[in-house]
XYZ file of C-alpha atoms in Angstrom:
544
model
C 26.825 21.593 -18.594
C 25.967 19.466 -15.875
C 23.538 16.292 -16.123
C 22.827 12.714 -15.000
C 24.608 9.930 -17.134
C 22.491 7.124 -16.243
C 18.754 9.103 -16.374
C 16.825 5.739 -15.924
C 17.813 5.320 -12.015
C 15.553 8.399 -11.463
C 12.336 6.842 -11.568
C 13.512 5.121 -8.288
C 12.713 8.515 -6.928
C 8.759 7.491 -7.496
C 9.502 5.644 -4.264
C 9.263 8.666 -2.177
C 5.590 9.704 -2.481
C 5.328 6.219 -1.058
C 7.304 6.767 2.005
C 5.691 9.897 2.743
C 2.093 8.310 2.310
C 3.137 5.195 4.445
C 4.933 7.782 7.359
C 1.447 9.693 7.394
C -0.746 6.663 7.598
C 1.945 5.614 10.485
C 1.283 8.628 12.328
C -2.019 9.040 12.456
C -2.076 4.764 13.420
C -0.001 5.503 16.599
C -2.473 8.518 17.382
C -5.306 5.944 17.506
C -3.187 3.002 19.267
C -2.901 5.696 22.084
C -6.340 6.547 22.577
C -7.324 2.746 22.442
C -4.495 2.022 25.403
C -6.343 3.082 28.561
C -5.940 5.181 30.993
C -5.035 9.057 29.665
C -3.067 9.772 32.682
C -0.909 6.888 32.472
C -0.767 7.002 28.940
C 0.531 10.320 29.244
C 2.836 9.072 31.797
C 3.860 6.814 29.739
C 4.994 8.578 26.829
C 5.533 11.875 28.124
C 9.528 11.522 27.116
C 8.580 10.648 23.179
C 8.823 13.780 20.784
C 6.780 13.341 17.595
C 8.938 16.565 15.964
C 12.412 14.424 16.447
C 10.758 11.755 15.356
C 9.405 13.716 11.933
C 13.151 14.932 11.968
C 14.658 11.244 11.865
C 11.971 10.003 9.199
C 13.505 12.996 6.651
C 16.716 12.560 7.519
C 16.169 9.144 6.209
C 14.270 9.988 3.764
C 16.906 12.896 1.962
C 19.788 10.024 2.507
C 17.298 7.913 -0.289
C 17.255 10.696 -2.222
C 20.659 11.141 -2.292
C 21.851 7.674 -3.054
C 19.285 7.769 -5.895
C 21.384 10.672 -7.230
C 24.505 9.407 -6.474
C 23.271 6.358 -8.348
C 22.373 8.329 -11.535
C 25.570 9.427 -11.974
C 25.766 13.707 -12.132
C 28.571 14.375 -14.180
C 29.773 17.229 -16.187
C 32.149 16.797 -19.418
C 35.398 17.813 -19.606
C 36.051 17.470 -22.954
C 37.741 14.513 -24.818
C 41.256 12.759 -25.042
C 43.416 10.011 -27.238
C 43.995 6.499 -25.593
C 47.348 5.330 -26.456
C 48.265 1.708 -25.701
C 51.057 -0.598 -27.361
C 49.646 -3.938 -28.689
C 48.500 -5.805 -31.714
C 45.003 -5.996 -33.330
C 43.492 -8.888 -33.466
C 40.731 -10.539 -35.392
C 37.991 -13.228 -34.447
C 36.574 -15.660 -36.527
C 33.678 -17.742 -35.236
C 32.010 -20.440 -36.579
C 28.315 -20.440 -35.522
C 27.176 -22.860 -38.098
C 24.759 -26.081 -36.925
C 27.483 -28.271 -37.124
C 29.027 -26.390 -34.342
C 26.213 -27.599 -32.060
C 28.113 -31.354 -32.240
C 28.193 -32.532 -28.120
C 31.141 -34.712 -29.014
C 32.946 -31.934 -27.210
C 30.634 -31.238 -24.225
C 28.193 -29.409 -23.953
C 28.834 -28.746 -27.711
C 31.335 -27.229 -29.950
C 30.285 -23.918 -29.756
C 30.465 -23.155 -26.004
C 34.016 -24.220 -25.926
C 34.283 -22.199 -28.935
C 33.014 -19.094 -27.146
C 35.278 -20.180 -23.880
C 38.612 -20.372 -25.847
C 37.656 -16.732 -27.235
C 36.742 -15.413 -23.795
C 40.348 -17.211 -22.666
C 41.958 -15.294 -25.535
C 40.485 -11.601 -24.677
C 41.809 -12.140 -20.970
C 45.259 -12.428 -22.541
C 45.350 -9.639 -24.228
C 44.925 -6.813 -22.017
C 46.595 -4.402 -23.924
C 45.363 -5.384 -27.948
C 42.507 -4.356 -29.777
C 39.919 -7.098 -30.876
C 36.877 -7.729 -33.644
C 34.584 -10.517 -33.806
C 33.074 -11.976 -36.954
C 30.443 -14.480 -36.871
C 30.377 -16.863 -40.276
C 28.216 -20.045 -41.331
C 26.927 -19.234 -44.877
C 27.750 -15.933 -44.631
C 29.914 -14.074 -42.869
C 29.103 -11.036 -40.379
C 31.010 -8.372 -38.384
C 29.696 -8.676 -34.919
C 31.957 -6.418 -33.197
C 34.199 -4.067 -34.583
C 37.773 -3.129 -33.041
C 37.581 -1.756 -29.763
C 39.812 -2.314 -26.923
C 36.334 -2.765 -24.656
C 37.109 -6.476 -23.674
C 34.153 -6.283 -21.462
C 31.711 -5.439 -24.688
C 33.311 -8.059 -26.569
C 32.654 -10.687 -24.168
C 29.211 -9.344 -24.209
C 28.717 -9.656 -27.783
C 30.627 -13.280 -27.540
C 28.046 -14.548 -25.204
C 24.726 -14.095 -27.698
C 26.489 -15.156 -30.653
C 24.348 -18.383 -31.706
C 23.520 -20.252 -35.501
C 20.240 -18.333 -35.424
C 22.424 -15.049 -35.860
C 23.197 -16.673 -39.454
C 20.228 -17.802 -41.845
C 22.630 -19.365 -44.553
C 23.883 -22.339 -43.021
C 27.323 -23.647 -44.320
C 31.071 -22.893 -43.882
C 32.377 -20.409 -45.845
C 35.563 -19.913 -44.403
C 37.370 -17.870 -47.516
C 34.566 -14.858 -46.804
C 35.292 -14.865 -43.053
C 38.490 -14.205 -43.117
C 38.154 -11.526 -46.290
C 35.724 -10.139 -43.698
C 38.019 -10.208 -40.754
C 40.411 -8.795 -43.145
C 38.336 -5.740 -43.987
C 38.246 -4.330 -40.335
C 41.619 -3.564 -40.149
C 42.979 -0.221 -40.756
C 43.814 -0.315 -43.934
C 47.157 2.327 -43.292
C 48.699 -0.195 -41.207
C 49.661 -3.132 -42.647
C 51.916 -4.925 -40.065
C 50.964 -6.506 -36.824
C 47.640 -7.835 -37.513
C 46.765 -11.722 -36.441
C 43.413 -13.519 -37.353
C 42.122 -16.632 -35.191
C 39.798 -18.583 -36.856
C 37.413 -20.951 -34.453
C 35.644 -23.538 -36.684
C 35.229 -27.489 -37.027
C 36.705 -27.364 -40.835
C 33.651 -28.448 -42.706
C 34.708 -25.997 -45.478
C 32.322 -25.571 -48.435
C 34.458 -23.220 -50.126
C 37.832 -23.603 -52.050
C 38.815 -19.972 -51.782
C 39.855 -20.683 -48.374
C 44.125 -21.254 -48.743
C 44.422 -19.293 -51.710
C 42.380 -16.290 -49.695
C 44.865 -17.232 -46.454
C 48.010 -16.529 -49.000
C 47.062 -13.511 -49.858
C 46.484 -12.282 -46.260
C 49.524 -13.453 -45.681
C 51.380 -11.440 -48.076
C 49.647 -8.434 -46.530
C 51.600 -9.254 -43.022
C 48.516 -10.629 -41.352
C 49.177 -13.943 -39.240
C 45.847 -16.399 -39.741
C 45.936 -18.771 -36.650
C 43.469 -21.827 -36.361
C 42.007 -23.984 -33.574
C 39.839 -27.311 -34.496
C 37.364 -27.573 -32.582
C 35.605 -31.264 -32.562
C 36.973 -34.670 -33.359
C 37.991 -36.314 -36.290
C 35.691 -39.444 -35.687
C 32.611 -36.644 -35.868
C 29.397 -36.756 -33.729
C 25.842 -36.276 -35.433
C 24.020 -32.728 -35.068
C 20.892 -32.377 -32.635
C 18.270 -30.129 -34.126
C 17.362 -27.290 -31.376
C 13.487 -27.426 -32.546
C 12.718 -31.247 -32.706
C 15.244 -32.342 -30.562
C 16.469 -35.217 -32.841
C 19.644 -35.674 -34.972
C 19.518 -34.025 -38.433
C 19.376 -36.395 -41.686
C 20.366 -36.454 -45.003
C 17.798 -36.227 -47.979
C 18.144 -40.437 -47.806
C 17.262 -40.060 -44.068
C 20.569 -41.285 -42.732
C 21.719 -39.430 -39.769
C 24.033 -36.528 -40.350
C 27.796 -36.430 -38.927
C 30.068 -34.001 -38.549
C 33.619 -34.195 -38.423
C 36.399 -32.372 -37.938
C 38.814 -31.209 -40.762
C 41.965 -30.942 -39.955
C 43.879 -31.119 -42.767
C 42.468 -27.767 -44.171
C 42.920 -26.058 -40.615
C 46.444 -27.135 -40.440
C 46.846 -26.140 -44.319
C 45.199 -22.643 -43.336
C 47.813 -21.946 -40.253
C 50.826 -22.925 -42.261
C 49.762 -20.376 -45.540
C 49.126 -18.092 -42.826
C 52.557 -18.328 -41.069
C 50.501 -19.325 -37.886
C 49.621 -21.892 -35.428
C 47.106 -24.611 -35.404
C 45.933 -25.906 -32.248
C 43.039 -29.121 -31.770
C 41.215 -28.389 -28.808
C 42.026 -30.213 -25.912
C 42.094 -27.061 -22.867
C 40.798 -23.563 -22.952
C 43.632 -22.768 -20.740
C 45.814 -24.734 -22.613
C 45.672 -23.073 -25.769
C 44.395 -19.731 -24.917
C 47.926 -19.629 -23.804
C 49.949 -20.845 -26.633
C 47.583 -18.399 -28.534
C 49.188 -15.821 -26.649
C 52.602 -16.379 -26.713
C 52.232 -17.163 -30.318
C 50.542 -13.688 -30.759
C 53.776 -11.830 -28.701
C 56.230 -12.777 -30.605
C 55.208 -11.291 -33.789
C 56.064 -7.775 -32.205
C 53.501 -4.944 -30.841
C 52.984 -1.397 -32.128
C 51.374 1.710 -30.611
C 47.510 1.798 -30.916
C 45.801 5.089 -30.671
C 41.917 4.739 -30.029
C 39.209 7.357 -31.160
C 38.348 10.112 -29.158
C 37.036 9.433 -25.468
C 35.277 11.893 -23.468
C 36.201 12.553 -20.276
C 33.550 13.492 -17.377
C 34.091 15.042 -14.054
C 31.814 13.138 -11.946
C 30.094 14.437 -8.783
C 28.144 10.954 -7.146
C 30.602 10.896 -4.625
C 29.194 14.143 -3.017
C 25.893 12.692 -3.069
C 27.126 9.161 -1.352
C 28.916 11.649 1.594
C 26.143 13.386 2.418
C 23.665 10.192 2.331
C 26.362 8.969 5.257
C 26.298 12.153 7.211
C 22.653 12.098 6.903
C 22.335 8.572 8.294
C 25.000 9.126 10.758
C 23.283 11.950 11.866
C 19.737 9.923 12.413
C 21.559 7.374 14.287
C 22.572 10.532 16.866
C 19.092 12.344 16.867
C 16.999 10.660 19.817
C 13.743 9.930 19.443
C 12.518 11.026 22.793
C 13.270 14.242 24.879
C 15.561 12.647 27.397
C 17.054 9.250 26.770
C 17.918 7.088 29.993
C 20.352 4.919 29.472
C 19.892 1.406 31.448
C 19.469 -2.034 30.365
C 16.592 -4.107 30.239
C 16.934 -7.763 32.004
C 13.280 -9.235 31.901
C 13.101 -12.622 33.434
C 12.077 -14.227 29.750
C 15.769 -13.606 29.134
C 16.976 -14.502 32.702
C 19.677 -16.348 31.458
C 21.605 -14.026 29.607
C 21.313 -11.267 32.670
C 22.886 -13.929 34.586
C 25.681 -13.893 32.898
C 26.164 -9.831 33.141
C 25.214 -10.114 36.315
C 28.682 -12.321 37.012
C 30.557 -9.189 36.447
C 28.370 -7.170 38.853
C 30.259 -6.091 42.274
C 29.607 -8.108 45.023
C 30.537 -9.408 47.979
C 33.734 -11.443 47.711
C 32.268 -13.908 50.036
C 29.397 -14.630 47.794
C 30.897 -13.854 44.234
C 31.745 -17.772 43.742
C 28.357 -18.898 44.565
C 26.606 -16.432 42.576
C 28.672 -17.315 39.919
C 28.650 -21.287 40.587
C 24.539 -20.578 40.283
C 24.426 -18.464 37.109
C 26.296 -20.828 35.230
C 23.961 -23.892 36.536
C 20.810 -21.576 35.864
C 22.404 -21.458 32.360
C 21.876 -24.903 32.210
C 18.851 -25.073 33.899
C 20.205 -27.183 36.320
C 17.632 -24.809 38.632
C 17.738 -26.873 41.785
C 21.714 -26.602 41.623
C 21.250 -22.657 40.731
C 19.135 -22.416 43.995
C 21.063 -24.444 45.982
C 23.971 -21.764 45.390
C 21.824 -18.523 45.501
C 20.672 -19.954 49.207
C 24.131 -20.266 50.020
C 25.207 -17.382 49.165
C 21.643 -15.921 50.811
C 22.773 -17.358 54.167
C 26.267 -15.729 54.338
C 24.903 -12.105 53.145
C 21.486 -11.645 53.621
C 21.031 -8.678 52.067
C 23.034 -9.105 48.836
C 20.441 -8.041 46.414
C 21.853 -10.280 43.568
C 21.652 -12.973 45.712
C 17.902 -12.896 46.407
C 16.868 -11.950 42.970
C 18.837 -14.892 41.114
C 16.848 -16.990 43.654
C 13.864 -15.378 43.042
C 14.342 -16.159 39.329
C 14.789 -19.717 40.084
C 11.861 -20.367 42.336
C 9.747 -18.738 39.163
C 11.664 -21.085 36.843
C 10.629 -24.057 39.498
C 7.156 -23.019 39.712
C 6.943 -21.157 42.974
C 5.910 -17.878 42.187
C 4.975 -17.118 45.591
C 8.722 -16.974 46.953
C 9.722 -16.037 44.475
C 7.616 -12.409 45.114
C 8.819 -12.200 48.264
C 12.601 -12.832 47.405
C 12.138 -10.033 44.983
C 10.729 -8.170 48.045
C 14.031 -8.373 49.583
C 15.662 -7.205 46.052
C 14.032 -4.165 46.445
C 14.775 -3.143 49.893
C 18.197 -4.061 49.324
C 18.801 -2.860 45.785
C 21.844 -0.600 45.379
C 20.661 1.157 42.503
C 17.065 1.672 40.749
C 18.520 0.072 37.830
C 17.746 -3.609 39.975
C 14.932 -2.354 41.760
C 13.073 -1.453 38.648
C 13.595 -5.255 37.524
C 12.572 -6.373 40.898
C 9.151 -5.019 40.557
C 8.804 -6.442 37.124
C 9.412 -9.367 37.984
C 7.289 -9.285 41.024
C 4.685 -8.366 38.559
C 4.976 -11.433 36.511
C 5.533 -13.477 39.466
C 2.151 -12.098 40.716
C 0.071 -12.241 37.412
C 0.935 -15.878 37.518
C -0.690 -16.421 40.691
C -4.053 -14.142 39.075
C -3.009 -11.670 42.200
C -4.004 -9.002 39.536
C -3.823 -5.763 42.234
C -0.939 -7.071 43.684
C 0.227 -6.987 40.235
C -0.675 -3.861 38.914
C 0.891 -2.589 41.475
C 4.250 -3.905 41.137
C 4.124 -2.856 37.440
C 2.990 1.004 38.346
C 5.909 0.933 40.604
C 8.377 -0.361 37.860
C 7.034 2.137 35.721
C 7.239 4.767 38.124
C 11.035 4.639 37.721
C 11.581 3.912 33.990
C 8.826 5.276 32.255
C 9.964 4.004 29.262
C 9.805 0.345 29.920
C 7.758 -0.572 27.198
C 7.337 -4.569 28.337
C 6.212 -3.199 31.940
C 3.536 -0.735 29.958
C 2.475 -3.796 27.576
C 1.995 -5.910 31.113
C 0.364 -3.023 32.746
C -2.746 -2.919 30.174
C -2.915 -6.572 30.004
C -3.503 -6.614 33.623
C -5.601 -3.850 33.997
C -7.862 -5.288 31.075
C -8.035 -8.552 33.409
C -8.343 -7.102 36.244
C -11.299 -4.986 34.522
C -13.004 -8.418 32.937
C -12.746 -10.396 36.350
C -14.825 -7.254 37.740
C -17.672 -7.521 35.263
C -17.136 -11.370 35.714
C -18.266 -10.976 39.139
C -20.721 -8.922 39.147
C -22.670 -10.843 36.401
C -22.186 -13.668 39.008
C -23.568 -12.490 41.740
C -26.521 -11.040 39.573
C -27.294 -14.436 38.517
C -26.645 -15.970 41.978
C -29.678 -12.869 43.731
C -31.734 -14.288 40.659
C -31.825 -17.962 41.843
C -32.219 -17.328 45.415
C -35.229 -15.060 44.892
C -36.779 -18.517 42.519
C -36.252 -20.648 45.353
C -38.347 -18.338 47.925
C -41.401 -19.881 48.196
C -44.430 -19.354 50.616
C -44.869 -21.103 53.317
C -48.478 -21.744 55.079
C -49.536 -20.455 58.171
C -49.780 -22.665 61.459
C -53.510 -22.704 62.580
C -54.098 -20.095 66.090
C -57.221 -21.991 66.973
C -58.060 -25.076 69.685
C -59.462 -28.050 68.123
C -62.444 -27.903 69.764
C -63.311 -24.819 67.778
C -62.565 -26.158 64.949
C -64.473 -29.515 65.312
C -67.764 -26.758 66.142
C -67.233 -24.732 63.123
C -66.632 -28.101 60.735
C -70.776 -29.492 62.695
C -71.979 -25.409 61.665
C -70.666 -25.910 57.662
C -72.215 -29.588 57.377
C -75.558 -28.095 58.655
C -75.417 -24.812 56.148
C -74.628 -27.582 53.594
C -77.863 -29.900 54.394
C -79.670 -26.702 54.360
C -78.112 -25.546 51.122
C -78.893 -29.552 49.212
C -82.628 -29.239 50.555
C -83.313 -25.518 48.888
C -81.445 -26.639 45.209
C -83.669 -29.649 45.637
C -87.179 -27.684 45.461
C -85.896 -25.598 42.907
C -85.226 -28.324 40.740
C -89.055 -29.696 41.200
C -90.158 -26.155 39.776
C -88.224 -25.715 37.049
C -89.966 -27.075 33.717
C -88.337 -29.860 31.699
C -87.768 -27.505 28.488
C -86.669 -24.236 27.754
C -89.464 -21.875 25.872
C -89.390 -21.112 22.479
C -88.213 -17.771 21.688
C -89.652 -17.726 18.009
């Protein structure tokens, strides 16, 4: 029967309606960023060597490698039945004191967590025994049974606090009854107790309990943990020390004479903590000399497990996506764009040249590297004026001059790049450049150009695409610029036409005889409105 070990790993697999939904939504978003670029031709042009099917193919590729690490996680197993663990040691018993006295800081950061780092000490020791833990204050727990699982009984060391006992005290006769009672009763030799505790016994059963374990061939070790001058106990919940029913504040002090009374019944050793190393390791050699025996665990089951078949094909999967191209045909050339001038400089020192020139070429990449530029272009022009035509030559310079703020020559030394340039590798880079060189200068055909051309021999040059549309967009909004312009510019030349009055075409003499006719039609006029006035009555007539 075959099944997954560790089921809960499998709701990571809820991740991959996700990915799907997100590789759909990118899809159709790269279908709208092309019909929002421009041109269809050139956009065609431009991305007429990408393949949307290899590009499906890489996302599940991709996607089946998650899906098989999620497996390979989840452990697919199949048992194979079960076996017996045989290992030679001794079995060994843990007493822990968890009481509130334990929670003294005279020892820092209190009693209890270099209790717990003795123990944890101790189970690194003892690679080969089997070990218990019981908790005691009041009472007295089991907290782990034997096991030789030294990882789980660190785990279970680690949450053992005074809240795991309500009855506060130190009962140390039931602990070690208790530690007592997980051995295997059958074998009655080469069994060791440690008991962890400050002393404060409240019970007298303590030595006589020890003799009897004793007599039973159990070894009952002690460490003291605290000091003998005692240290007062902070309460966790009100954060001041504990008091009596008097109210005087509460110490706690170390007992030694019953811990050393307890190892000596017990035919053991008792150690006052002063190292975890320290005694962990006279624990141990204590613990070897009172011989070993062979220890057979219960039943474990043993499982064939298939993740690893899962991880290999997750790797050939990626592997595989990494050798899948994304586009039809892939041209392999390197991109130099003069935003990273500097570090094509420095491939360019390896490129074959002259011999005459190499050592100014080089002596100006590394000052462009500096951006020492006027050194950079001092060498370029030297090496210019012994080979004229040495394409590096002229487009290091040209990279300078931009660098210097002369975009001008700088086109026109990339000019000479490209009539020189051994391979279209360079030339390509000469007419971005010139492109750049040109958009500074707002020469936006000029620069179009020079980008169309780059393009023209690596269609894939996605900076020269980008550059392309931002020019053309400019070049676009500088049109309707103008035109509103000269709109505006016909409407205030048509508000400042005006019109202008006519010069007079007759003598003056005409004009002083027509001015003598008007006066006398005037006196003429004034004499009739008089006599019509004289007729006229003074008041209108009623009309009622």
């Amino acid at each position: 029967m075959y099944y997954f070990q560790d089921i809960e790993f499998l709701y990571i697999l809820a991740a991959v309606p996700l990915m799907l939904l997100l590789f759909i939504l990118l899809i159709r978003w790269k279908k709208r960023a092309v019909k929002k670029i421009g041109d269809p031709r050139l956009v065609k042009e431009l991305i007429k060597g990408y393949s949307p099917s290899l590009f499906t193919f890489k996302f599940f590729l991709v996607l089946t490698a998650f899906i098989a690490c999620v497996l390979a996680v989840a452990s697919f197993v199949s048992p194979q039945g079960s076996q017996k663990v045989k290992r030679t040691g001794i079995d060994l018993m843990i007493g822990l004191d968890v009481s509130n006295s334990m929670l003294a800081d005279d020892i820092k950061p209190n009693r209890l967590e270099r209790a717990k780092q003795i123990v944890s000490k101790v189970i690194d020791r003892l690679s080969d025994d089997r070990i218990g833990i019981v908790i005691f204050a009041g009472k007295a727990y089991l907290q782990m049974p034997m096991t030789t699982d030294h990882s789980a009984a660190k785990m279970y060391l680690s949450s053992a606090s005074p809240d795991d006992v309500p009855t506060q005290g130190t009962v140390i006769s039931q602990a070690l009854k208790m530690c007592y009672s997980a051995f295997n009763t059958r074998e009655k030799k080469y069994r060791a107790i440690l008991l962890i505790t400050d002393g404060e016994d409240h019970d007298e059963e303590a030595i006589k309990t020890t003799k009897e374990l004793a007599r039973n061939g159990v070894m009952v070790n002690t460490i003291g943990i605290g000091s003998p001058q005692g240290a007062p106990i902070r309460d966790k919940e009100t954060n001041e020390y504990k008091r009596d029913e008097n109210g005087a504040t509460v110490i706690t002090r170390l007992n030694e004479e019953e811990l050393k009374s307890i190892a000596e019944n017990g035919n053991g050793l008792y150690q006052l903590y002063t190292s975890a190393d320290d005694v962990a390791d006279r624990l141990a050699n204590q613990l070897a000399g009172i011989g070993k025996t062979s220890l057979v665990d219960s039943s474990t089951a043993v499982y064939e497990n298939y993740f690893w078949y899962f991880l290999l094909a997750a790797l050939t999967l990626l592997v595989a996506e990494m050798l899948v191209p994304e586009r039809k045909k892939i041209k392999t050339s390197r991109r130099y764009k003069l935003v990273t001038t500097s570090v094509m400089l420095l491939l360019f020192s390896n490129y074959s040249f002259g011999q005459n020139v190499k050592p100014e070429i080089i002596s100006g990449n590394e000052a462009y590297k500096n951006k020492k530029y006027n050194e950079a272009g001092a060498s370029y022009q030297k090496a210019l004026s012994k080979a004229p035509e040495n394409a590096i030559a002229s487009y290091n310079l040209g990279n300078t001059n931009y660098r210097k703020d002369k975009p001008e020559d700088a086109a026109n030394l990339y000019d000479n790049t490209i009539k020189n340039a051994p391979d279209n590798i360079t030339r390509e880079k000469a007419y971005y450049n010139k492109g750049v060189a040109y958009q500074k200068q707002n020469k936006l055909p000029e620069c179009i150009t020079a980008y169309k051309k780059a393009l023209k021999i690596f269609p894939n040059d996605e900076e020269a695409r980008q550059n392309l549309e931002r020019a053309l967009m400019q070049q676009k909004q500088k049109n309707q610029d103008d035109k509103k312009d000269q709109k505006n510019q016909n409407k205030d030349q048509n508000k400042k036409q005006e019109p202008k009055p006519q010069p007079s075409k007759i003598s003056k003499q005409d004009a002083e005889e027509k001015l003598k006719t008007l006066l006398a039609h005037e006196k003429d006029l004034q004499e009739k409105l008089k006599k019509v006035r004289t007729a006229a009555p003074d008041k209108p007539k009623q009309d009622w």
